[in-house]
PDB file of C-alpha atoms in Angstrom:
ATOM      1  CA  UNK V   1       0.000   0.000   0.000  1.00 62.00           C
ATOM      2  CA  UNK V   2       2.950   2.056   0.760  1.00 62.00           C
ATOM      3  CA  UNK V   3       4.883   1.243  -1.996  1.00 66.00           C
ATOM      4  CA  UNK V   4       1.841   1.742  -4.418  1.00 69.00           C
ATOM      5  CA  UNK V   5       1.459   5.501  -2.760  1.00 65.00           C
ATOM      6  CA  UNK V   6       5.161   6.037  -3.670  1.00 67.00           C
ATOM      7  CA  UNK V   7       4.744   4.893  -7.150  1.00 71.00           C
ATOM      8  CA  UNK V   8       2.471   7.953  -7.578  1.00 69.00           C
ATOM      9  CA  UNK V   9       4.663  10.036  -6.434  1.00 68.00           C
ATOM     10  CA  UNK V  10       7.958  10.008  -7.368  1.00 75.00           C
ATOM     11  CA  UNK V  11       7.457   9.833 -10.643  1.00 78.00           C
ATOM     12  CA  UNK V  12       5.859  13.141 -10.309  1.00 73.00           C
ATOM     13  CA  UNK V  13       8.777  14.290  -8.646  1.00 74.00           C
ATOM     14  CA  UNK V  14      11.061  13.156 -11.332  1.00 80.00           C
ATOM     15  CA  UNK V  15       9.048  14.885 -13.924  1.00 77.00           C
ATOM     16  CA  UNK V  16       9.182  18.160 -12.165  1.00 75.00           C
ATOM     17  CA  UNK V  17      13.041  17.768 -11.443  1.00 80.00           C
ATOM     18  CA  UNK V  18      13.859  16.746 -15.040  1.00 82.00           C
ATOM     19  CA  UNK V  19      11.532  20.039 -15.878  1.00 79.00           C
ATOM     20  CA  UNK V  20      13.675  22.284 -13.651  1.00 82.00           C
ATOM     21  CA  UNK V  21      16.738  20.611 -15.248  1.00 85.00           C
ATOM     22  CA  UNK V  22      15.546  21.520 -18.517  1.00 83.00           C
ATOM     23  CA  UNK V  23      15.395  25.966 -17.890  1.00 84.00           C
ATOM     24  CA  UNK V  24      18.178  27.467 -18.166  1.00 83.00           C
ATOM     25  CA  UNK V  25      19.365  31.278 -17.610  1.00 83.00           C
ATOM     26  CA  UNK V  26      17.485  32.416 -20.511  1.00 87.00           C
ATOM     27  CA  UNK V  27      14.474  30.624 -19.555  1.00 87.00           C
ATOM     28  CA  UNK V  28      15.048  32.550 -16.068  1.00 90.00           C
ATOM     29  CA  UNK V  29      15.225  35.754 -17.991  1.00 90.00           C
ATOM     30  CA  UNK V  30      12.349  35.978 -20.278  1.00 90.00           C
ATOM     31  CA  UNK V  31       9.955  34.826 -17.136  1.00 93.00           C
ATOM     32  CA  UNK V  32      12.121  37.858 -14.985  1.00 90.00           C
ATOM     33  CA  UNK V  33      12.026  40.405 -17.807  1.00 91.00           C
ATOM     34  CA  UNK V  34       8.062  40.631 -17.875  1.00 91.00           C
ATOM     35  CA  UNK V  35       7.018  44.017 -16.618  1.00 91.00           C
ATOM     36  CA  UNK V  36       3.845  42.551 -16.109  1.00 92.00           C
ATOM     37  CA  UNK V  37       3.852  38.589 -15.920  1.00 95.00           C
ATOM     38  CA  UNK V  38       0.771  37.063 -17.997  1.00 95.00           C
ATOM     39  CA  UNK V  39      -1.467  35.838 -15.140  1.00 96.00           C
ATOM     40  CA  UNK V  40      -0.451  32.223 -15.475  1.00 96.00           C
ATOM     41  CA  UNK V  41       3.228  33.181 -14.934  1.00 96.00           C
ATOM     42  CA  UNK V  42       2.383  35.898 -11.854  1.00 97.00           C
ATOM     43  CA  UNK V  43      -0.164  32.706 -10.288  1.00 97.00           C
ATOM     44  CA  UNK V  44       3.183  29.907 -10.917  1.00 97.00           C
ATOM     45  CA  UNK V  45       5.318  33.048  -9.297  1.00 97.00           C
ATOM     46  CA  UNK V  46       3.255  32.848  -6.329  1.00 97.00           C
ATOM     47  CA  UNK V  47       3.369  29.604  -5.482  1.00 98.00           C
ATOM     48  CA  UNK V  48       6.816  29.454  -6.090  1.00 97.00           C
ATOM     49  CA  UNK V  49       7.105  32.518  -3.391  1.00 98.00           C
ATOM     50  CA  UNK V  50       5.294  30.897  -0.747  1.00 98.00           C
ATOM     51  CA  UNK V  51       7.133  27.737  -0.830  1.00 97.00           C
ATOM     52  CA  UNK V  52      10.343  29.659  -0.696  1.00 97.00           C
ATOM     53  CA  UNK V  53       8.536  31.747   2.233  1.00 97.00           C
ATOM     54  CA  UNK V  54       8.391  34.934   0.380  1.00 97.00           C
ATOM     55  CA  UNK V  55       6.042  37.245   0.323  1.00 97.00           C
ATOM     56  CA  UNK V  56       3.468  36.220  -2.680  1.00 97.00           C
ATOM     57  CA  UNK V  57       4.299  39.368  -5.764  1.00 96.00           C
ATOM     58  CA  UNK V  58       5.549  40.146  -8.513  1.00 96.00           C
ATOM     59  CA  UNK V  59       8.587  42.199  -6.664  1.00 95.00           C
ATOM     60  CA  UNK V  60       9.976  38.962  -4.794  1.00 96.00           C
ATOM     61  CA  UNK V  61       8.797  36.926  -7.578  1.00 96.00           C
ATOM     62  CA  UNK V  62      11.917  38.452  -9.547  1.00 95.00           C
ATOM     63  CA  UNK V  63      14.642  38.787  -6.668  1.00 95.00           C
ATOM     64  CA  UNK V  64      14.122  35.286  -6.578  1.00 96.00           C
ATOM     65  CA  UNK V  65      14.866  34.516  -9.726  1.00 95.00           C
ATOM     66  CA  UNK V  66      18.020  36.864  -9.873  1.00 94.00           C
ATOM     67  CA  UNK V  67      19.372  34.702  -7.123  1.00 94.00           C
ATOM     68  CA  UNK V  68      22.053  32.477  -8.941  1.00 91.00           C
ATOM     69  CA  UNK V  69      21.130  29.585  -6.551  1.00 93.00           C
ATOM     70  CA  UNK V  70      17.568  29.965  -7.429  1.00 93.00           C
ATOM     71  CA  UNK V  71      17.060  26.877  -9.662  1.00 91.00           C
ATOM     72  CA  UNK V  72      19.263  24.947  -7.018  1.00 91.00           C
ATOM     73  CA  UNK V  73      17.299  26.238  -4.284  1.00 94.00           C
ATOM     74  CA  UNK V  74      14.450  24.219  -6.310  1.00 93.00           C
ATOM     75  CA  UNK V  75      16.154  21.119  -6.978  1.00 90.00           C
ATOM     76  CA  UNK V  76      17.622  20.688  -2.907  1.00 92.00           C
ATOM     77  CA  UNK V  77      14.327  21.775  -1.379  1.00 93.00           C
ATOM     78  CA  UNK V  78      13.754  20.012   1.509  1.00 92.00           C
ATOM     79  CA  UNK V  79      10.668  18.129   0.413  1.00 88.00           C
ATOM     80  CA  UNK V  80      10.332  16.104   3.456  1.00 86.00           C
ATOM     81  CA  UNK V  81       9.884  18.875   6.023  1.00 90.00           C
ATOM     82  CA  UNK V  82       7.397  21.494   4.163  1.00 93.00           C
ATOM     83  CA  UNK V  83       5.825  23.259   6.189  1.00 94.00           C
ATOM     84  CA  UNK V  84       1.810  22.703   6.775  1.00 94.00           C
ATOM     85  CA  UNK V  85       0.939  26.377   6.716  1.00 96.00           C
ATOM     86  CA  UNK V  86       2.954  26.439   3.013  1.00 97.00           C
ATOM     87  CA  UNK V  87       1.210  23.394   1.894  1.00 96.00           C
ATOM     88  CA  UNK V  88      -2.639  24.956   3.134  1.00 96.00           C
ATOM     89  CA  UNK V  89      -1.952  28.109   1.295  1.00 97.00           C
ATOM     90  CA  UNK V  90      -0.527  26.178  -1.760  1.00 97.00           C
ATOM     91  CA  UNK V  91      -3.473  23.752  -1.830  1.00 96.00           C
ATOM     92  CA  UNK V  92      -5.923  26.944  -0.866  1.00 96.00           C
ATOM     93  CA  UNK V  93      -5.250  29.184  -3.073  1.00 96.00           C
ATOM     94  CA  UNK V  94      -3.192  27.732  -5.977  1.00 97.00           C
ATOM     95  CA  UNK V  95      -3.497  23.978  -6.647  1.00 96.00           C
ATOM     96  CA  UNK V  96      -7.279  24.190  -7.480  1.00 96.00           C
ATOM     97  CA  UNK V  97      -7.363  27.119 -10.163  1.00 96.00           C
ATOM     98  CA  UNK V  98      -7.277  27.095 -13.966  1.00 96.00           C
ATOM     99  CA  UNK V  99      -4.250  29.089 -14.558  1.00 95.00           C
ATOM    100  CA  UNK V 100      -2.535  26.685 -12.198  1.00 97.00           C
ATOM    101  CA  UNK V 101      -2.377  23.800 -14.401  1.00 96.00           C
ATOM    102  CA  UNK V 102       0.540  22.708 -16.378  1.00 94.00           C
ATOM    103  CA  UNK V 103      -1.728  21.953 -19.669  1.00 96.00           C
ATOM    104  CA  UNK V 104      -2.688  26.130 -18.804  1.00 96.00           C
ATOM    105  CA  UNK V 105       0.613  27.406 -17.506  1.00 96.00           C
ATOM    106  CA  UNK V 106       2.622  25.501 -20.756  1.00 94.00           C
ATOM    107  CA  UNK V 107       0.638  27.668 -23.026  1.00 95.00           C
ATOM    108  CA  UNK V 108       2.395  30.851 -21.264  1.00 93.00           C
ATOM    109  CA  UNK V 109       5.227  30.101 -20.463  1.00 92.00           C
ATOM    110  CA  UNK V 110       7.882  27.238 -21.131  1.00 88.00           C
ATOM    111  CA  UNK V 111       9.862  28.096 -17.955  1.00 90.00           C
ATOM    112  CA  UNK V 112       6.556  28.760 -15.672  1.00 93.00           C
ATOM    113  CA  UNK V 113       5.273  25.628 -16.819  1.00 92.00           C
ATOM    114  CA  UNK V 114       8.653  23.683 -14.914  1.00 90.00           C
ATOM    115  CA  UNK V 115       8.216  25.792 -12.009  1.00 93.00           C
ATOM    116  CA  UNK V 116       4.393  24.599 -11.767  1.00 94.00           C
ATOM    117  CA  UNK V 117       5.597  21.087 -12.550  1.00 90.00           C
ATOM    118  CA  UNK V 118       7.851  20.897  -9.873  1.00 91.00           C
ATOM    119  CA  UNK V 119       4.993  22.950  -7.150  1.00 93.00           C
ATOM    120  CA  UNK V 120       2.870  20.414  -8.104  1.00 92.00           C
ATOM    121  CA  UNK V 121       4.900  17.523  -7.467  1.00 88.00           C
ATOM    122  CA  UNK V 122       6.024  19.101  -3.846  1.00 90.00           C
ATOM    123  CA  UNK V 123       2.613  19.184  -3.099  1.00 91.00           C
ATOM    124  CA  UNK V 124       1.626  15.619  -4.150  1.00 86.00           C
ATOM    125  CA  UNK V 125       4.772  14.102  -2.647  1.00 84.00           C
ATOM    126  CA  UNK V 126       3.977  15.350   0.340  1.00 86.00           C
ATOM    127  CA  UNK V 127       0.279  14.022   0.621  1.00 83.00           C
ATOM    128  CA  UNK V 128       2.055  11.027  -0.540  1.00 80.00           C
ATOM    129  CA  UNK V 129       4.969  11.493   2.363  1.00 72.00           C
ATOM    130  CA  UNK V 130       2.314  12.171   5.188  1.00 68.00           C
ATOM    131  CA  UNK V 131       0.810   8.837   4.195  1.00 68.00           C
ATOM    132  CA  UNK V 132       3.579   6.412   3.977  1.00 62.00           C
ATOM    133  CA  UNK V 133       5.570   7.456   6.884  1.00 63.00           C
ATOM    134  CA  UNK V 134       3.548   6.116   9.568  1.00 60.00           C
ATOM    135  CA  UNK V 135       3.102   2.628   7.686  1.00 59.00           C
ATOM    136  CA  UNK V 136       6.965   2.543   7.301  1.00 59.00           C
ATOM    137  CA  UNK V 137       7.488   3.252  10.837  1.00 62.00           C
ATOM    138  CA  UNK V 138       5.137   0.245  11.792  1.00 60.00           C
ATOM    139  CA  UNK V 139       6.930  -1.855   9.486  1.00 61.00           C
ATOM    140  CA  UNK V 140      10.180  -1.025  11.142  1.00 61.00           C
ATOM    141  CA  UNK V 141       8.655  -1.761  14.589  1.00 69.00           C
ATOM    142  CA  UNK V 142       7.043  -4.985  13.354  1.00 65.00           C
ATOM    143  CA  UNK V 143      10.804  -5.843  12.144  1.00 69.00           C
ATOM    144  CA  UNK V 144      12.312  -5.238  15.347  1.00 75.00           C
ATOM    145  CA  UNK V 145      10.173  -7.462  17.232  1.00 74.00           C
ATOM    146  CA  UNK V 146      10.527  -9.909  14.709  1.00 76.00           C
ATOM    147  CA  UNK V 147      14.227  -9.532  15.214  1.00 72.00           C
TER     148      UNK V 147
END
């Protein structure tokens, strides 16, 4: 049952890191040089703000992404220890709309559409996370009395 949960979600997760592995600087630079981000981009921006625990604009949005660690910051992100208050704004306010969805976001934006890849897959490898870690702690304590 465990394993089944994880088959969900790490391919997910794979998907959004190969999509992160896939921008590069100029990617970065065409979603930073927008004066005024299409709404798909400014909505991916967001969510990308509040999982980095920024305030959720446009401003941040783009010191963000003029950090040179900034796509690193993504791919080390400490998926295992997100925060609940991230994850109930995320699935509040962003995970549920229209210009939230990859098939919506691609249309946009190339680069936004990795960034909502990878949100996305932090959100459902968490769900996925908060499952499976209590059933693999009871299989380690059903090994040790075994043992």
């Amino acid at each position: 049952e465990a394993q089944a949960a994880l088959d969900v979600a790490l391919p997910a997760l794979q998907a959004a890191v190969n999509a992160l592995n896939s921008l590069s600087k100029d990617d970065i630079s065409i979603v930073k040089s927008f004066p005024k981000p299409p709404v798909a981009v400014q909505v991916v921006m967001e969510a990308i703000c509040i999982m980095l625990e920024a305030k959720p604009d446009w401003d941040n949005a783009k010191k963000l992404l003029n950090d040179s660690q900034f796509l690193d910051r993504l791919k080390t992100y400490d998926k295992d220890n997100i925060s609940p208050s991230i994850l109930k704004k995320i699935r509040a306010k962003y995970i549920p709309r229209e210009e939230f969805q990859v098939v919506n976001v691609a249309k946009v934006s190339s680069a936004a559409k990795g960034m909502c890849m990878w949100v996305h897959a932090m959100d459902v490898y968490a769900s996925v996370a908060k499952e499976v870690e209590p059933k693999k702690k009871l299989v380690a304590e059903l090994n040790a009395q075994l043992d």
